[in-house]
Amino acid sequence: MNRQIHLVSRPDGEARADNFRLVEAPLPELADGQVRVRHHYLSLDPYMRGRMDAGRSYAQPQPLDAVMIGGTVGVVEDSRHPGFAAGDAVVGIGGWQEFATVDAAQPGALRKVDASRIPLSAYLGAVGMPGVTAWVGLTRICQPKEGETVAVSAASGAVGSAVGQLAKARGCRVVGFAGGADKCAYVREELGFDACLDYKALPDAKALGAALAEAAPKGIDGYFENVGGRILDAVMLRMNDFGRIAMCGMIAGYDGEPIPMAYPALILRSRLTVRGFIVSEHLADWPAALAELGQRVADGSLRYRETVAEGLEQAPEAFLGLLKGRNFGKQLVKLV
């Protein structure tokens, strides 16, 4: 039997634990070309909240009464595909379940990885989709140059932490935003950011703006946006002419509330480039991104932190905690 988490109802406002249900389903016999994967870790990511809604988005909504979407890493248990053998470590989109039966002939369905030099869990974070998201948004949209200032929101998270470290490696001054003194200390002291602003301790626009002016005295040239709201407003007031903004996430509005922008005229006045992007639409960049990310994790120059929930049944609560910022770094669920 295979234990799975299904989405059984769509949220009305905030997501709730009763939107999900733990079910059991029999494992099917393998057909030719299929692979059976035993998942070791599930990835929990903010984009999943948007997929829970029925409205128009960049991807189809998560179907009801079906396995919740999500990245996975695990080990092949059985294979009827010549390219995979029992014992291979693989990354895929297996969803919130303990096993996946995968048509391995589909392009991109499974990717073999080397767990001897990089921990298996890192392929869902720093050397996975979040890391590639950071790399693409930074290098292709923010386009940092040595001596410039780059800012990033959700700086202690899986994406933001990689953005800042990659920008530092390119000779930039890096300013992060995070919620809580402990997260900001981690961002500065362990990840090497030049400054980190605790937005929870800066409750209004005036305080946030003053702190940002001190942290970025020469203005901001590139901004990687994960949150939206008043942090975006404060950053836009500090953006230099011809600055670049990579719009990656808007977690402040994932419960359906609109996120107004206080100063849209600044886009024109400062001649800003503001571009939204979805990392799955940049497949040509993945090899270069994974090569750099993998090398940096292996040699220790790219650091990361994980929050790990134990057991499939903990996935819904861990996901809800992620949306509230209760995790530290990459949020995972360990299944083995």
Coordinates of C-alpha atoms in Angstrom, one line a residue:
M1 CA 0.0 0.0 0.0
N2 CA 1.1 3.5 -0.8
R3 CA 0.2 6.4 1.7
Q4 CA -0.7 9.6 0.0
I5 CA -1.8 13.2 0.9
H6 CA -4.7 14.4 -1.3
L7 CA -6.1 17.8 -1.7
V8 CA -9.8 17.4 -1.0
S9 CA -11.1 21.0 -0.9
R10 CA -10.0 24.4 -2.0
P11 CA -9.2 27.1 0.6
D12 CA -11.5 30.0 1.3
G13 CA -8.9 32.5 2.4
E14 CA -6.1 30.8 4.4
A15 CA -5.3 27.2 3.7
R16 CA -6.3 24.8 6.5
A17 CA -5.3 21.3 7.5
D18 CA -8.8 20.0 6.6
N19 CA -8.1 20.9 2.9
F20 CA -6.0 17.7 2.9
R21 CA -6.6 14.1 3.6
L22 CA -4.2 11.1 4.2
V23 CA -5.3 8.1 2.1
E24 CA -4.0 4.7 1.2
A25 CA -3.9 3.3 -2.3
P26 CA -2.5 0.0 -3.7
L27 CA 0.7 0.1 -5.6
P28 CA 0.1 -0.9 -9.3
E29 CA 2.2 -3.4 -11.2
L30 CA 5.0 -1.9 -13.2
A31 CA 4.5 -1.7 -16.9
D32 CA 7.3 -1.6 -19.5
G33 CA 9.1 1.8 -19.3
Q34 CA 8.0 2.5 -15.7
V35 CA 10.1 2.9 -12.5
R36 CA 9.0 2.5 -8.9
V37 CA 10.6 5.2 -6.6
R38 CA 10.6 5.1 -2.8
H39 CA 10.6 8.8 -1.7
H40 CA 13.1 9.8 1.0
Y41 CA 12.1 13.5 1.1
L42 CA 9.2 15.7 -0.1
S43 CA 9.7 19.4 -0.9
L44 CA 7.3 21.9 0.4
D45 CA 7.3 25.2 -1.4
P46 CA 5.2 28.4 -1.4
Y47 CA 4.0 28.0 -5.0
M48 CA 1.9 25.1 -3.9
R49 CA -0.5 27.5 -2.2
G50 CA -1.4 29.1 -5.6
R51 CA -2.0 25.7 -7.2
M52 CA -4.6 24.9 -4.5
D53 CA -6.9 27.6 -5.9
A54 CA -9.1 27.1 -8.9
G55 CA -8.4 30.5 -10.5
R56 CA -6.3 31.3 -13.5
S57 CA -2.5 31.1 -13.0
Y58 CA 0.6 30.1 -14.9
A59 CA -0.2 26.4 -14.3
Q60 CA -3.3 24.2 -14.0
P61 CA -4.8 24.1 -10.6
Q62 CA -4.0 21.1 -8.3
P63 CA -6.9 18.6 -9.0
L64 CA -9.1 17.7 -6.1
D65 CA -9.0 14.1 -4.7
A66 CA -5.6 13.6 -6.2
V67 CA -2.0 13.4 -4.8
M68 CA -0.8 16.9 -3.9
I69 CA 1.9 18.1 -6.3
G70 CA 5.5 18.5 -5.1
G71 CA 9.1 17.8 -5.8
T72 CA 10.6 14.6 -4.4
V73 CA 14.0 12.8 -4.1
G74 CA 14.4 9.1 -3.5
V75 CA 15.8 5.8 -4.6
V76 CA 14.6 3.5 -7.3
E77 CA 13.2 0.3 -5.9
D78 CA 12.3 -1.5 -9.1
S79 CA 12.6 -0.6 -12.8
R80 CA 11.4 -1.7 -16.1
H81 CA 13.2 1.1 -17.9
P82 CA 16.8 0.5 -19.2
G83 CA 18.0 3.9 -18.1
F84 CA 17.3 3.3 -14.4
A85 CA 18.3 0.5 -12.0
A86 CA 17.4 -0.4 -8.4
G87 CA 19.4 1.8 -6.1
D88 CA 19.7 4.8 -8.3
A89 CA 19.1 8.1 -6.5
V90 CA 16.6 10.2 -8.4
V91 CA 14.8 13.6 -8.3
G92 CA 11.3 14.0 -9.7
I93 CA 7.9 15.5 -9.1
G94 CA 6.5 12.5 -7.3
G95 CA 4.1 14.4 -5.1
W96 CA 3.1 14.0 -1.5
Q97 CA 3.2 10.2 -1.3
E98 CA 5.6 7.5 -0.1
F99 CA 6.0 5.8 -3.5
A100 CA 5.7 7.0 -7.1
T101 CA 5.2 4.9 -10.2
V102 CA 6.8 7.0 -13.0
D103 CA 6.8 6.7 -16.8
A104 CA 10.5 7.2 -17.1
A105 CA 10.4 7.7 -20.8
Q106 CA 8.8 11.1 -20.4
P107 CA 11.4 13.9 -20.7
G108 CA 12.3 15.4 -17.3
A109 CA 10.2 12.9 -15.4
L110 CA 13.2 11.6 -13.4
R111 CA 16.8 12.8 -13.1
K112 CA 19.6 10.7 -11.6
V113 CA 21.7 12.5 -9.1
D114 CA 25.0 11.8 -7.3
A115 CA 24.4 11.4 -3.5
S116 CA 28.0 10.6 -2.8
R117 CA 29.2 14.3 -2.9
I118 CA 25.9 16.2 -2.3
P119 CA 23.4 15.2 0.4
L120 CA 20.2 13.7 -1.1
S121 CA 18.0 16.4 0.5
A122 CA 20.0 19.2 -1.1
Y123 CA 18.6 18.2 -4.5
L124 CA 15.3 19.6 -3.4
G125 CA 16.8 22.9 -2.2
A126 CA 20.2 24.5 -2.9
V127 CA 20.9 22.1 -5.9
G128 CA 17.3 21.8 -6.9
M129 CA 14.4 24.0 -8.1
P130 CA 14.8 26.7 -5.4
G131 CA 18.5 27.0 -6.2
V132 CA 17.9 27.2 -9.9
T133 CA 15.1 29.8 -9.3
A134 CA 17.7 31.9 -7.4
W135 CA 20.3 31.5 -10.2
V136 CA 17.9 32.3 -13.0
G137 CA 16.3 35.4 -11.4
L138 CA 19.6 36.8 -10.3
T139 CA 21.8 36.2 -13.3
R140 CA 19.2 36.6 -16.1
I141 CA 17.0 39.4 -14.7
C142 CA 18.9 41.2 -11.9
Q143 CA 22.1 40.8 -13.9
P144 CA 24.4 41.9 -11.0
K145 CA 27.7 43.7 -11.7
E146 CA 30.6 43.9 -9.3
G147 CA 30.2 46.8 -6.9
E148 CA 26.4 47.0 -7.2
T149 CA 23.9 46.5 -4.5
V150 CA 21.4 43.6 -4.6
A151 CA 18.5 43.2 -2.2
V152 CA 16.4 40.1 -1.6
S153 CA 13.3 39.4 0.5
A154 CA 12.7 36.1 2.4
A155 CA 16.5 36.1 2.7
S156 CA 16.7 33.1 5.1
G157 CA 14.5 30.9 2.8
A158 CA 15.7 28.3 0.3
V159 CA 15.6 30.7 -2.6
G160 CA 16.6 34.0 -0.9
S161 CA 19.6 32.5 0.8
A162 CA 21.0 31.2 -2.5
V163 CA 20.3 34.6 -4.2
G164 CA 22.3 36.5 -1.6
Q165 CA 25.3 34.1 -1.6
L166 CA 25.4 34.0 -5.4
A167 CA 25.3 37.8 -5.5
K168 CA 28.2 38.0 -3.0
A169 CA 30.2 35.6 -5.1
R170 CA 29.8 38.1 -8.0
G171 CA 31.2 41.0 -5.9
C172 CA 27.9 42.7 -4.9
R173 CA 26.8 44.3 -1.6
V174 CA 23.8 42.3 -0.5
V175 CA 20.9 43.4 1.7
G176 CA 18.3 40.8 2.9
F177 CA 14.9 41.0 4.6
A178 CA 13.8 38.3 7.0
G179 CA 11.3 37.9 9.8
G180 CA 13.0 37.7 13.2
A181 CA 16.3 38.5 14.9
D182 CA 17.5 34.8 14.7
K183 CA 16.9 34.6 10.9
C184 CA 18.7 37.9 10.3
A185 CA 21.6 36.8 12.4
Y186 CA 21.9 33.7 10.3
V187 CA 21.7 35.7 7.1
R188 CA 24.5 38.0 8.2
E189 CA 26.8 35.7 10.2
E190 CA 26.5 32.4 8.4
L191 CA 25.5 33.3 4.8
G192 CA 27.7 36.4 4.7
F193 CA 25.1 39.1 3.7
D194 CA 26.3 42.7 4.3
A195 CA 23.0 43.6 6.1
C196 CA 19.7 42.0 7.0
L197 CA 16.6 43.9 8.0
D198 CA 14.1 42.3 10.4
Y199 CA 10.8 43.5 9.0
K200 CA 8.9 42.3 12.1
A201 CA 11.0 44.9 14.2
L202 CA 10.3 47.6 11.6
P203 CA 6.5 47.9 11.8
D204 CA 5.9 50.9 9.6
A205 CA 7.0 52.4 6.3
K206 CA 9.1 55.1 7.9
A207 CA 11.1 52.8 10.0
L208 CA 11.6 50.3 7.2
G209 CA 12.7 53.0 4.8
A210 CA 15.2 54.5 7.3
A211 CA 16.8 51.1 8.0
L212 CA 17.0 50.4 4.3
A213 CA 18.6 53.7 3.5
E214 CA 21.3 52.9 6.1
A215 CA 21.8 49.4 4.8
A216 CA 21.9 50.4 1.1
P217 CA 23.5 53.9 1.1
K218 CA 24.2 53.8 -2.6
G219 CA 20.7 52.7 -3.5
I220 CA 19.7 49.3 -4.9
D221 CA 20.5 48.1 -8.4
G222 CA 18.9 44.6 -8.4
Y223 CA 16.0 43.3 -6.3
F224 CA 14.8 39.7 -6.0
E225 CA 11.2 39.7 -4.8
N226 CA 9.6 36.8 -2.9
V227 CA 7.1 38.6 -0.7
G228 CA 5.5 41.8 -2.0
G229 CA 3.7 44.4 0.1
R230 CA 5.5 47.1 2.1
I231 CA 8.9 45.6 1.6
L232 CA 8.5 46.0 -2.2
D233 CA 7.3 49.6 -1.6
A234 CA 10.4 50.4 0.5
V235 CA 12.8 48.9 -2.0
M236 CA 11.3 50.7 -5.0
L237 CA 12.0 54.0 -3.2
R238 CA 15.7 53.0 -3.0
M239 CA 16.0 51.6 -6.5
N240 CA 18.6 53.3 -8.7
D241 CA 17.9 54.4 -12.2
F242 CA 17.7 51.4 -14.6
G243 CA 17.5 49.0 -11.7
R244 CA 16.2 45.4 -12.3
I245 CA 13.6 43.6 -10.3
A246 CA 13.0 39.8 -10.6
M247 CA 9.5 39.0 -9.5
C248 CA 9.6 35.5 -8.2
G249 CA 6.9 35.2 -5.5
M250 CA 4.2 37.2 -3.7
I251 CA 3.7 35.2 -0.5
A252 CA 2.1 38.2 1.2
G253 CA -0.9 37.7 -1.1
Y254 CA -1.2 33.9 -1.3
D255 CA -4.4 33.9 0.7
G256 CA -6.2 35.8 -2.0
E257 CA -5.9 39.4 -0.7
P258 CA -4.7 41.9 -3.4
I259 CA -1.3 43.4 -2.9
P260 CA -1.4 47.1 -3.8
M261 CA 1.8 48.9 -5.0
A262 CA 2.2 52.3 -3.4
Y263 CA 4.5 53.9 -5.9
P264 CA 4.0 52.4 -9.4
A265 CA 5.1 55.7 -11.0
L266 CA 8.7 54.9 -9.8
I267 CA 8.8 52.2 -12.6
L268 CA 8.6 55.0 -15.1
R269 CA 10.6 57.6 -13.2
S270 CA 13.5 55.3 -12.5
R271 CA 13.2 53.4 -15.8
L272 CA 13.1 50.1 -14.0
T273 CA 12.9 46.7 -15.5
V274 CA 10.3 44.6 -13.6
R275 CA 10.0 41.0 -14.8
G276 CA 8.1 38.1 -13.5
F277 CA 9.5 34.6 -14.2
I278 CA 8.7 30.9 -13.7
V279 CA 11.8 28.7 -13.4
S280 CA 10.2 25.8 -15.3
E281 CA 10.1 28.1 -18.4
H282 CA 13.9 28.5 -18.3
L283 CA 14.9 24.9 -18.9
A284 CA 17.9 25.9 -21.1
D285 CA 19.5 27.5 -18.0
W286 CA 19.2 24.5 -15.7
P287 CA 22.4 22.8 -16.7
A288 CA 24.6 25.9 -16.1
A289 CA 22.7 26.7 -12.9
L290 CA 23.0 23.1 -11.5
A291 CA 26.7 23.0 -12.4
E292 CA 27.5 26.1 -10.3
L293 CA 25.2 25.3 -7.5
G294 CA 26.4 21.7 -7.2
Q295 CA 30.0 22.8 -7.2
R296 CA 29.4 25.4 -4.5
V297 CA 27.5 23.1 -2.2
A298 CA 30.2 20.4 -2.6
D299 CA 33.0 22.8 -1.8
G300 CA 31.1 24.5 1.0
S301 CA 30.9 28.0 -0.6
L302 CA 27.1 27.8 -0.8
R303 CA 25.5 27.2 2.6
Y304 CA 21.9 26.2 3.3
R305 CA 19.7 25.3 6.2
E306 CA 16.8 22.8 6.3
T307 CA 13.7 22.4 8.5
V308 CA 12.6 18.8 8.4
A309 CA 9.2 17.4 9.4
E310 CA 9.1 13.6 10.1
G311 CA 6.5 11.5 8.4
L312 CA 4.0 12.0 5.6
E313 CA 1.2 12.8 7.9
Q314 CA 3.1 15.9 9.0
A315 CA 3.2 17.4 5.5
P316 CA 0.0 19.5 5.8
E317 CA 0.9 21.2 9.1
A318 CA 4.5 21.7 7.9
F319 CA 3.2 23.4 4.7
L320 CA 0.9 25.7 6.7
G321 CA 3.8 26.6 8.9
L322 CA 5.9 27.4 5.8
L323 CA 3.2 29.9 4.6
K324 CA 3.4 31.6 8.0
G325 CA 7.2 31.7 8.0
R326 CA 7.7 29.2 10.8
N327 CA 10.3 27.3 8.9
F328 CA 14.0 28.1 8.8
G329 CA 15.5 27.6 5.4
K330 CA 14.2 24.9 3.1
Q331 CA 11.1 23.0 4.3
L332 CA 11.2 19.2 3.8
V333 CA 9.3 16.2 4.9
K334 CA 11.4 13.1 5.6
L335 CA 9.8 9.8 4.8
V336 CA 12.7 7.3 5.3

